[in-house]
Amino acid sequence: MSIRNPKQALYEQFAVVAKALGNPQRLELIEQLAQGPRSVEALAAKLAHPVANVSQHLQAMRRAGLVTSERDGKFVNYRLADESVLAAFASIRVVAERHSAEVERIVRGYFDRRDDMEPVSREELAARMKDGLVTVIDVRPPDEFALGHLPGAINVPLGQLEQRLSDLKAKPEIVAYCRGPWCVMSFEAVALLREHGFRARRMEDGLPEWRDAGLAVEA
Amino acid sequence: MSIRNPKQALYEQFAVVAKALGNPQRLELIEQLAQGPRSVEALAAKLAHPVANVSQHLQAMRRAGLVTSERDGKFVNYRLADESVLAAFASIRVVAERHSAEVERIVRGYFDRRDDMEPVSREELAARMKDGLVTVIDVRPPDEFALGHLPGAINVPLGQLEQRLSDLKAKPEIVAYCRGPWCVMSFEAVALLREHGFRARRMEDGLPEWRDAGLAVEA
DNA sequence: GCATCATTCAATAATTATGTTGAATGAACT
DNA sequence: AGTTCATTCAACATAATTATTGAATGATGC
């Protein structure tokens, strides 16, 4: 159909946005960018993908309005257009969690200790932090931690957690968080901590959701 | 990459859902299904597309978990999996409205009287309806009206509006609504009513949003 | 100016999505 | 049993997406 009415034209534009979200690599880029702005090179390193490939995906997302870019010296930094992009990602995740048998299978297979983990909600954690009853650890890599983290959180990247167990104060409970609701690292951190006798839980969401909820972030 | 970690596998599933939303025809089907369950034939007639084509799109959406189907006699009725699908659609629409220059262009070109139209919010309309100060007209086709509409609304399909102007009581104001926020029919209805001297406005959302907000629907 | 280096472009090949056509399926009814 | 008819399947052609490679761009700093 060559002649389109305005409604069809609008729907095509909505489809452009959805299409831009319809690729696992781009979703991973969004998760990374939700931590903070990044250069193409940094993103390529994180995802372990060729730079040209990442650049193309970023440009596709820019065309769709999901991200913006800004040159800084010889680097081009990309960032999420705004929080509505993360909201769209979240709503797609909800649909998948509710209706995809495959998601359920993956979660069962790899996150089977999930029910044991009794995730802590943002609100609950904020309350417990105020009482000083909890040690909060951020298991993301240091560069992501540096761009913002929960107030008072200590940065213990997952790879170093085992060696640094003695650093953790013997508060009643340890809460681990990372990039977002399905970020694997906090699951593994909690499992490891429990193996060593700590009382540990996950925060339900990651830093981006915490920030979007208007809660305080330390830089 | 043939070996995938659970995170990548999850992201692939999220991408499946987003991809299923990444097609204008499927989005139109979702808008239709948001009005109520429909058979393949009915949907094909609404969209003026071949039945086999619509069937394939519906099956793609079913695989992605967006819709469910149920046989009723010789018809197969499809319906949205749940309200999270409409929420995902809405969040994608928000991203497009905020960041797509093309969407802005379309809206300017075809909906340029939009600012004049001072849309009525659901809450405001609900209040005015209670006071009996407003005539509510549903400009959708009769079959969609029959599946549910605002309490007290009268069904005046857009094509019949001009002939039925005399039916409209001289209440202080007429409010028109249709399928959703970007449904063209309510815009055109308001423009036509104003040309004939009526004081008319649009409701901001459509019936599906009204229903999802928990407000009363008449069958 | 010239070299460096992050990013983008261009060209290719492989895969996947899309629309069309006509035939197959399968439930309902005679 | 056979007919009808809504839906689905199968096969094909076309278009779009994706990853990969190497070259081009363009800003920086010597």
Coordinates of C-alpha atoms (C1' of nucleotides) in Angstrom, one line a residue:
Chain A
M1 CA 0.0 0.0 0.0
S2 CA 1.7 3.2 -1.2
I3 CA -0.8 5.7 0.1
R4 CA -0.9 5.6 3.9
N5 CA -3.4 7.4 6.1
P6 CA -2.0 9.2 9.2
K7 CA -2.9 6.4 11.5
Q8 CA -0.9 3.8 9.5
A9 CA 1.9 6.3 9.3
L10 CA 1.9 6.6 13.1
Y11 CA 1.8 2.9 13.6
E12 CA 4.8 2.5 11.3
Q13 CA 6.7 4.9 13.6
F14 CA 5.6 3.0 16.7
A15 CA 6.8 -0.1 15.0
V16 CA 10.2 1.5 14.3
V17 CA 10.6 2.0 18.1
A18 CA 9.5 -1.6 18.9
K19 CA 11.8 -2.9 16.2
A20 CA 14.7 -1.1 17.6
L21 CA 14.0 -2.9 20.9
G22 CA 13.7 -6.2 19.1
N23 CA 17.2 -7.4 19.2
P24 CA 19.1 -9.0 22.1
Q25 CA 22.3 -7.1 21.5
R26 CA 20.5 -3.8 21.5
L27 CA 18.7 -4.7 24.7
E28 CA 22.0 -5.4 26.3
L29 CA 23.3 -2.1 25.1
I30 CA 20.2 -0.4 26.7
E31 CA 21.0 -2.2 30.0
Q32 CA 24.5 -0.9 29.8
L33 CA 23.5 2.6 29.0
A34 CA 21.0 2.5 31.8
Q35 CA 24.0 2.5 34.1
G36 CA 25.3 5.7 32.6
P37 CA 26.6 7.2 29.3
R38 CA 29.3 5.2 27.5
S39 CA 31.5 5.4 24.5
V40 CA 31.2 3.0 21.6
E41 CA 34.5 1.5 22.5
A42 CA 33.6 0.9 26.1
L43 CA 30.3 -0.6 25.2
A44 CA 32.0 -2.9 22.6
A45 CA 34.4 -4.1 25.3
K46 CA 31.6 -4.8 27.8
L47 CA 29.6 -6.8 25.3
A48 CA 32.7 -8.4 23.7
H49 CA 31.4 -7.6 20.3
P50 CA 33.2 -5.9 17.3
V51 CA 33.2 -2.1 17.5
A52 CA 31.7 -1.6 14.1
N53 CA 28.8 -3.9 15.0
V54 CA 28.1 -2.0 18.2
S55 CA 28.3 1.3 16.4
Q56 CA 25.7 0.1 13.9
H57 CA 23.3 -1.0 16.6
L58 CA 23.8 2.3 18.4
Q59 CA 23.0 4.2 15.3
A60 CA 19.9 2.1 14.7
M61 CA 18.8 3.0 18.2
R62 CA 19.6 6.6 17.6
R63 CA 17.5 6.7 14.4
A64 CA 14.6 5.2 16.4
G65 CA 15.0 7.8 19.1
L66 CA 16.1 5.4 21.9
V67 CA 19.5 7.0 22.5
T68 CA 21.4 10.2 21.9
S69 CA 25.0 10.7 21.2
E70 CA 27.5 13.5 22.0
R71 CA 31.1 13.8 21.0
D72 CA 33.6 14.2 23.8
G73 CA 37.2 14.5 22.4
K74 CA 37.8 11.6 20.3
F75 CA 35.0 9.6 21.9
V76 CA 31.3 9.6 21.1
N77 CA 29.3 9.0 24.2
Y78 CA 25.9 7.5 23.9
R79 CA 23.1 7.8 26.5
L80 CA 19.5 6.7 26.8
A81 CA 17.1 9.3 25.4
D82 CA 15.3 9.4 28.7
E83 CA 13.7 7.2 31.3
S84 CA 10.8 6.3 29.0
V85 CA 13.2 4.0 27.1
L86 CA 13.9 2.0 30.3
A87 CA 10.1 2.0 31.0
A88 CA 9.5 0.5 27.6
F89 CA 12.1 -2.1 28.2
A90 CA 10.6 -2.9 31.6
S91 CA 7.1 -3.3 30.1
I92 CA 8.4 -5.7 27.5
R93 CA 10.2 -7.7 30.2
V94 CA 6.9 -7.9 32.1
V95 CA 5.1 -9.3 29.0
A96 CA 7.9 -11.9 28.5
E97 CA 7.9 -12.9 32.1
R98 CA 4.2 -13.4 32.2
H99 CA 3.7 -15.2 28.9
S100 CA 6.9 -16.7 27.6
A101 CA 7.2 -20.4 28.4
E102 CA 10.8 -20.1 27.3
V103 CA 11.6 -17.3 29.9
E104 CA 10.1 -19.5 32.6
R105 CA 12.3 -22.4 31.5
I106 CA 15.4 -20.3 31.5
V107 CA 14.6 -18.9 34.9
R108 CA 13.9 -22.3 36.3
G109 CA 17.1 -23.7 34.9
Y110 CA 19.5 -21.0 35.9
F111 CA 17.8 -19.0 38.6
D112 CA 16.3 -21.9 40.4
R113 CA 17.3 -20.6 43.7
R114 CA 15.3 -17.5 43.0
D115 CA 12.5 -18.3 45.3
D116 CA 14.9 -18.8 48.2
M117 CA 16.3 -15.4 47.5
E118 CA 13.4 -13.4 48.7
P119 CA 14.4 -10.3 46.9
V120 CA 14.3 -7.0 48.9
S121 CA 12.2 -4.2 47.4
R122 CA 13.6 -0.8 46.9
E123 CA 11.4 0.6 49.6
E124 CA 12.3 -2.1 52.1
L125 CA 16.0 -1.7 51.5
A126 CA 15.8 2.1 51.8
A127 CA 14.2 1.7 55.2
R128 CA 16.7 -0.9 56.4
M129 CA 19.6 1.2 55.3
K130 CA 18.3 4.1 57.4
D131 CA 18.5 1.8 60.4
G132 CA 22.0 0.7 59.6
L133 CA 20.9 -2.9 59.7
V134 CA 22.3 -3.9 56.4
T135 CA 25.5 -4.0 54.4
V136 CA 24.8 -3.1 50.8
I137 CA 27.2 -4.4 48.2
D138 CA 27.3 -3.3 44.5
V139 CA 28.6 -6.2 42.5
R140 CA 29.0 -4.3 39.2
P141 CA 32.4 -3.5 37.8
P142 CA 34.2 -0.5 39.3
D143 CA 33.6 1.8 36.3
E144 CA 29.8 1.4 36.5
F145 CA 30.0 1.8 40.3
A146 CA 31.9 5.1 39.8
L147 CA 29.1 6.5 37.7
G148 CA 26.7 6.3 40.6
H149 CA 25.6 3.8 43.3
L150 CA 23.4 3.4 46.3
P151 CA 24.5 5.6 49.2
G152 CA 26.9 3.7 51.5
A153 CA 27.2 0.8 49.2
I154 CA 30.6 -0.9 48.9
N155 CA 31.8 -2.0 45.5
V156 CA 32.7 -5.7 45.4
P157 CA 32.8 -6.9 41.8
L158 CA 31.6 -10.4 41.5
G159 CA 35.0 -11.8 40.5
Q160 CA 36.6 -10.4 43.7
L161 CA 33.9 -11.4 46.1
E162 CA 35.4 -14.6 47.3
Q163 CA 38.7 -13.0 48.2
R164 CA 37.1 -10.1 49.9
L165 CA 34.6 -11.9 52.1
S166 CA 36.5 -10.9 55.2
D167 CA 36.0 -7.2 54.3
L168 CA 32.3 -7.6 54.9
K169 CA 31.2 -6.4 58.2
A170 CA 29.1 -8.8 60.2
K171 CA 25.9 -6.9 60.0
P172 CA 22.7 -8.9 60.3
E173 CA 22.3 -9.0 56.6
I174 CA 24.0 -8.3 53.3
V175 CA 22.0 -7.1 50.3
A176 CA 23.5 -7.3 46.8
Y177 CA 22.4 -5.5 43.7
C178 CA 23.7 -4.9 40.2
R179 CA 22.4 -3.7 36.9
G180 CA 18.7 -4.6 36.9
P181 CA 16.1 -7.2 37.7
W182 CA 17.6 -9.9 35.6
C183 CA 21.2 -9.1 36.1
V184 CA 22.9 -12.4 36.9
M185 CA 25.7 -11.1 39.0
S186 CA 23.6 -10.4 42.1
F187 CA 22.1 -13.9 42.0
E188 CA 25.5 -15.4 41.9
A189 CA 26.8 -13.1 44.6
V190 CA 24.0 -14.1 47.0
A191 CA 24.5 -17.8 46.2
L192 CA 28.2 -17.4 47.0
L193 CA 27.7 -15.4 50.2
R194 CA 25.2 -18.0 51.4
E195 CA 27.7 -20.8 50.8
H196 CA 30.0 -19.0 53.2
G197 CA 27.4 -18.7 55.9
F198 CA 26.3 -15.1 55.3
R199 CA 22.7 -14.1 55.5
A200 CA 22.3 -12.5 52.1
R201 CA 19.6 -11.3 49.8
R202 CA 19.2 -9.5 46.5
M203 CA 17.6 -6.2 45.8
E204 CA 14.7 -6.7 43.4
D205 CA 15.9 -4.1 40.9
G206 CA 19.1 -2.6 39.9
L207 CA 20.7 0.8 40.2
P208 CA 18.8 2.4 37.2
E209 CA 15.4 1.5 38.7
W210 CA 16.5 2.8 42.0
R211 CA 17.5 6.1 40.4
D212 CA 14.3 6.4 38.4
A213 CA 12.3 5.9 41.6
G214 CA 13.8 9.2 42.8
L215 CA 15.9 7.6 45.6
A216 CA 19.3 9.1 46.5
V217 CA 22.3 8.0 44.4
E218 CA 25.9 8.6 45.5
A219 CA 28.4 9.6 42.8
Chain B
M1 CA 27.7 -17.5 19.2
S2 CA 26.3 -21.0 19.8
I3 CA 26.7 -21.2 23.5
R4 CA 24.6 -18.7 25.3
N5 CA 24.7 -17.7 28.9
P6 CA 21.3 -17.4 30.7
K7 CA 21.4 -13.7 30.4
Q8 CA 21.8 -13.7 26.7
A9 CA 19.0 -16.3 26.4
L10 CA 16.7 -14.1 28.5
Y11 CA 17.5 -11.1 26.3
E12 CA 16.7 -13.1 23.2
Q13 CA 13.3 -13.8 24.7
F14 CA 12.7 -10.2 25.5
A15 CA 13.7 -9.4 22.0
V16 CA 11.1 -11.9 20.7
V17 CA 8.4 -9.9 22.4
A18 CA 9.7 -6.6 21.2
K19 CA 10.0 -8.0 17.7
A20 CA 6.4 -9.2 17.8
L21 CA 5.4 -5.5 18.5
G22 CA 7.7 -4.3 15.7
N23 CA 5.3 -4.3 12.8
P24 CA 2.6 -1.8 12.1
Q25 CA 0.0 -4.4 11.0
R26 CA 0.5 -6.3 14.3
L27 CA 0.2 -3.1 16.3
E28 CA -3.1 -2.4 14.5
L29 CA -4.2 -5.9 15.4
I30 CA -3.4 -5.2 19.0
E31 CA -5.4 -2.0 18.9
Q32 CA -8.4 -4.0 17.5
L33 CA -8.0 -6.7 20.1
A34 CA -7.9 -4.1 22.8
Q35 CA -11.5 -3.4 22.0
G36 CA -12.4 -7.0 22.6
P37 CA -11.8 -10.6 21.3
R38 CA -12.2 -11.1 17.6
S39 CA -12.1 -13.8 15.0
V40 CA -9.5 -13.9 12.3
E41 CA -12.1 -13.1 9.7
A42 CA -13.4 -10.1 11.6
L43 CA -9.9 -8.7 12.1
A44 CA -9.0 -9.3 8.4
A45 CA -12.1 -7.3 7.4
K46 CA -11.3 -4.4 9.8
L47 CA -7.8 -4.1 8.5
A48 CA -8.7 -4.9 4.9
H49 CA -5.9 -7.4 4.7
P50 CA -5.9 -11.0 3.3
V51 CA -7.1 -13.5 5.9
A52 CA -4.0 -15.7 5.6
N53 CA -1.8 -12.7 6.2
V54 CA -3.7 -11.7 9.3
S55 CA -3.7 -15.3 10.5
Q56 CA 0.1 -15.4 10.2
H57 CA 0.5 -12.2 12.2
L58 CA -1.8 -13.5 14.9
Q59 CA 0.2 -16.7 15.1
A60 CA 3.4 -14.8 15.4
M61 CA 1.9 -12.8 18.2
R62 CA 0.7 -16.0 19.9
R63 CA 4.2 -17.5 19.7
A64 CA 5.5 -14.4 21.4
G65 CA 2.9 -14.6 24.1
L66 CA 1.0 -11.4 23.1
V67 CA -2.3 -13.0 22.4
T68 CA -4.2 -16.2 23.1
S69 CA -6.7 -18.0 20.9
E70 CA -9.7 -20.1 21.5
R71 CA -12.0 -21.9 19.1
D72 CA -15.6 -21.1 19.1
G73 CA -17.6 -23.1 16.6
K74 CA -16.0 -22.6 13.3
F75 CA -14.3 -19.4 14.4
V76 CA -11.0 -18.9 16.2
N77 CA -11.2 -16.0 18.6
Y78 CA -8.1 -14.2 19.5
R79 CA -7.7 -11.9 22.5
L80 CA -4.8 -10.0 24.2
A81 CA -2.9 -12.1 26.7
D82 CA -3.5 -9.5 29.4
E83 CA -3.3 -5.8 30.1
S84 CA 0.5 -5.9 30.2
V85 CA 0.5 -6.1 26.4
L86 CA -1.5 -2.9 26.1
A87 CA 0.9 -1.4 28.7
A88 CA 3.9 -2.4 26.5
F89 CA 2.2 -0.8 23.5
A90 CA 1.6 2.3 25.5
S91 CA 5.2 2.6 26.7
I92 CA 6.4 2.2 23.1
R93 CA 4.0 4.9 22.0
V94 CA 5.4 7.2 24.7
V95 CA 8.9 6.7 23.5
A96 CA 7.9 7.4 19.9
E97 CA 5.9 10.5 20.9
R98 CA 8.8 11.9 22.8
H99 CA 11.7 11.1 20.5
S100 CA 10.5 10.6 17.0
A101 CA 10.7 13.6 14.7
E102 CA 8.6 11.7 12.2
V103 CA 5.7 11.2 14.7
E104 CA 5.8 14.9 15.5
R105 CA 5.6 15.7 11.8
I106 CA 2.6 13.4 11.3
V107 CA 0.9 14.8 14.3
R108 CA 1.5 18.4 13.1
G109 CA 0.3 17.6 9.6
Y110 CA -2.9 15.7 10.3
F111 CA -3.7 16.5 13.9
D112 CA -2.9 20.1 13.8
R113 CA -6.0 21.1 15.5
R114 CA -5.0 18.9 18.4
D115 CA -4.1 21.7 20.7
D116 CA -7.4 23.3 20.1
M117 CA -9.1 20.1 21.1
E118 CA -8.2 20.3 24.8
P119 CA -8.7 16.6 25.4
V120 CA -10.8 15.5 28.4
S121 CA -9.1 13.2 30.8
R122 CA -10.8 10.0 32.0
E123 CA -11.2 11.4 35.5
E124 CA -12.6 14.7 34.3
L125 CA -15.1 13.0 32.0
A126 CA -16.2 10.6 34.7
A127 CA -17.0 13.5 37.0
R128 CA -18.9 15.4 34.3
M129 CA -20.9 12.4 33.4
K130 CA -22.1 12.1 36.9
D131 CA -23.4 15.7 36.7
G132 CA -25.2 14.9 33.5
L133 CA -23.5 17.9 31.8
V134 CA -22.2 16.0 28.9
T135 CA -23.3 13.9 25.9
V136 CA -20.8 11.1 25.3
I137 CA -20.6 9.7 21.9
D138 CA -18.7 6.6 20.9
V139 CA -17.7 6.9 17.2
R140 CA -16.5 3.4 16.8
P141 CA -18.3 0.9 14.5
P142 CA -21.4 -0.8 16.1
D143 CA -19.7 -4.1 16.6
E144 CA -17.0 -2.7 18.8
F145 CA -19.6 -0.6 20.6
A146 CA -21.5 -3.8 21.3
L147 CA -18.6 -5.4 23.1
G148 CA -18.5 -2.6 25.7
H149 CA -18.7 1.2 25.9
L150 CA -18.8 4.0 28.4
P151 CA -22.0 4.0 30.5
G152 CA -24.6 6.1 28.8
A153 CA -22.6 6.7 25.7
I154 CA -24.5 6.7 22.4
N155 CA -23.0 5.0 19.4
V156 CA -22.6 7.3 16.4
P157 CA -20.2 5.8 13.9
L158 CA -18.1 8.5 12.2
G159 CA -19.7 7.9 8.8
Q160 CA -23.2 8.5 10.2
L161 CA -22.3 11.5 12.3
E162 CA -23.3 14.2 9.8
Q163 CA -26.7 12.7 9.2
R164 CA -27.4 12.2 12.9
L165 CA -26.4 15.6 14.2
S166 CA -30.0 16.4 15.1
D167 CA -30.1 13.3 17.4
L168 CA -27.6 15.0 19.7
K169 CA -29.1 16.6 22.6
A170 CA -28.2 20.2 23.3
K171 CA -26.2 19.5 26.4
P172 CA -23.5 22.0 27.2
E173 CA -20.8 19.8 25.7
I174 CA -20.3 16.7 23.6
V175 CA -17.3 14.4 24.3
A176 CA -16.3 11.9 21.6
Y177 CA -14.0 8.9 22.1
C178 CA -12.9 5.9 20.2
R179 CA -10.3 3.2 20.2
G180 CA -7.3 4.8 21.8
P181 CA -5.2 7.9 22.2
W182 CA -4.3 8.0 18.5
C183 CA -7.5 6.8 17.1
V184 CA -8.2 9.3 14.2
M185 CA -12.0 9.0 14.4
S186 CA -12.5 11.0 17.5
F187 CA -10.4 13.8 16.1
E188 CA -12.5 13.9 13.0
A189 CA -15.7 13.7 14.9
V190 CA -14.8 16.7 17.0
A191 CA -13.7 18.7 14.0
L192 CA -17.1 17.9 12.3
L193 CA -19.1 18.7 15.4
R194 CA -17.4 22.1 15.8
E195 CA -18.0 22.9 12.2
H196 CA -21.7 22.6 13.0
G197 CA -21.5 24.8 16.0
F198 CA -21.4 22.2 18.7
R199 CA -19.1 22.5 21.7
A200 CA -17.2 19.3 21.4
R201 CA -14.1 17.7 22.8
R202 CA -12.2 14.4 22.7
M203 CA -11.6 12.1 25.5
E204 CA -7.8 11.7 25.9
D205 CA -7.8 7.9 25.8
G206 CA -10.0 5.2 24.3
L207 CA -12.2 2.6 25.7
P208 CA -9.5 0.1 26.5
E209 CA -7.7 2.6 28.7
W210 CA -10.9 3.5 30.4
R211 CA -11.6 -0.1 31.1
D212 CA -8.0 -0.8 32.3
A213 CA -8.3 2.2 34.7
G214 CA -11.1 0.2 36.4
L215 CA -13.9 2.6 35.4
A216 CA -17.4 1.2 34.7
V217 CA -18.1 -0.2 31.3
E218 CA -21.6 -0.9 29.9
A219 CA -22.0 -4.0 27.7
Chain C
dG1 C1' 50.9 19.4 8.2
dC2 C1' 50.8 14.7 9.8
dA3 C1' 50.1 10.7 12.6
dT4 C1' 46.9 8.6 15.8
dC5 C1' 42.8 6.5 16.9
dA6 C1' 37.6 6.3 17.9
dT7 C1' 34.0 6.0 15.1
dT8 C1' 31.5 5.4 10.9
dC9 C1' 30.8 3.9 6.2
dA10 C1' 30.5 0.5 2.4
dA11 C1' 30.2 -4.0 0.5
dT12 C1' 29.3 -8.6 1.1
dA13 C1' 27.0 -12.8 2.5
dA14 C1' 23.8 -15.2 5.4
dT15 C1' 19.7 -15.2 7.8
dT16 C1' 15.1 -13.8 8.8
dA17 C1' 10.7 -11.3 7.9
dT18 C1' 7.0 -10.4 4.8
dG19 C1' 3.1 -10.8 1.5
dT20 C1' 0.8 -13.7 -1.9
dT21 C1' -1.2 -17.7 -3.7
dG22 C1' -3.5 -21.8 -3.6
dA23 C1' -4.1 -26.1 -1.2
dA24 C1' -5.0 -28.6 3.3
dT25 C1' -7.2 -28.9 7.8
dG26 C1' -10.9 -29.6 10.7
dA27 C1' -15.2 -28.3 13.0
dA28 C1' -20.2 -27.7 12.1
dC29 C1' -24.2 -28.8 9.7
dT30 C1' -27.2 -31.3 6.4
Chain D
dA1 C1' -20.7 -39.4 4.6
dG2 C1' -20.4 -35.2 2.3
dT3 C1' -20.5 -30.1 2.1
dT4 C1' -19.4 -25.7 3.8
dC5 C1' -16.4 -22.5 5.4
dA6 C1' -13.0 -20.3 8.8
dT7 C1' -8.5 -21.0 9.6
dT8 C1' -4.0 -22.7 8.8
dC9 C1' -0.2 -24.5 6.1
dA10 C1' 3.2 -24.7 2.3
dA11 C1' 5.8 -22.7 -1.2
dC12 C1' 7.5 -19.0 -3.4
dA13 C1' 9.4 -14.3 -4.3
dT14 C1' 10.8 -10.1 -2.4
dA15 C1' 12.6 -7.2 1.1
dA16 C1' 14.8 -6.3 5.5
dT17 C1' 18.1 -7.5 9.1
dT18 C1' 22.4 -9.0 10.7
dA19 C1' 27.4 -9.9 11.3
dT20 C1' 31.8 -9.3 9.2
dT21 C1' 35.5 -7.1 6.9
dG22 C1' 38.3 -3.5 5.6
dA23 C1' 38.5 1.2 4.2
dA24 C1' 37.1 6.1 5.1
dT25 C1' 36.1 10.0 8.2
dG26 C1' 37.2 13.4 11.4
dA27 C1' 38.8 15.2 15.7
dT28 C1' 43.1 15.4 18.6
dG29 C1' 47.7 16.3 19.6
dC30 C1' 52.5 16.4 18.1

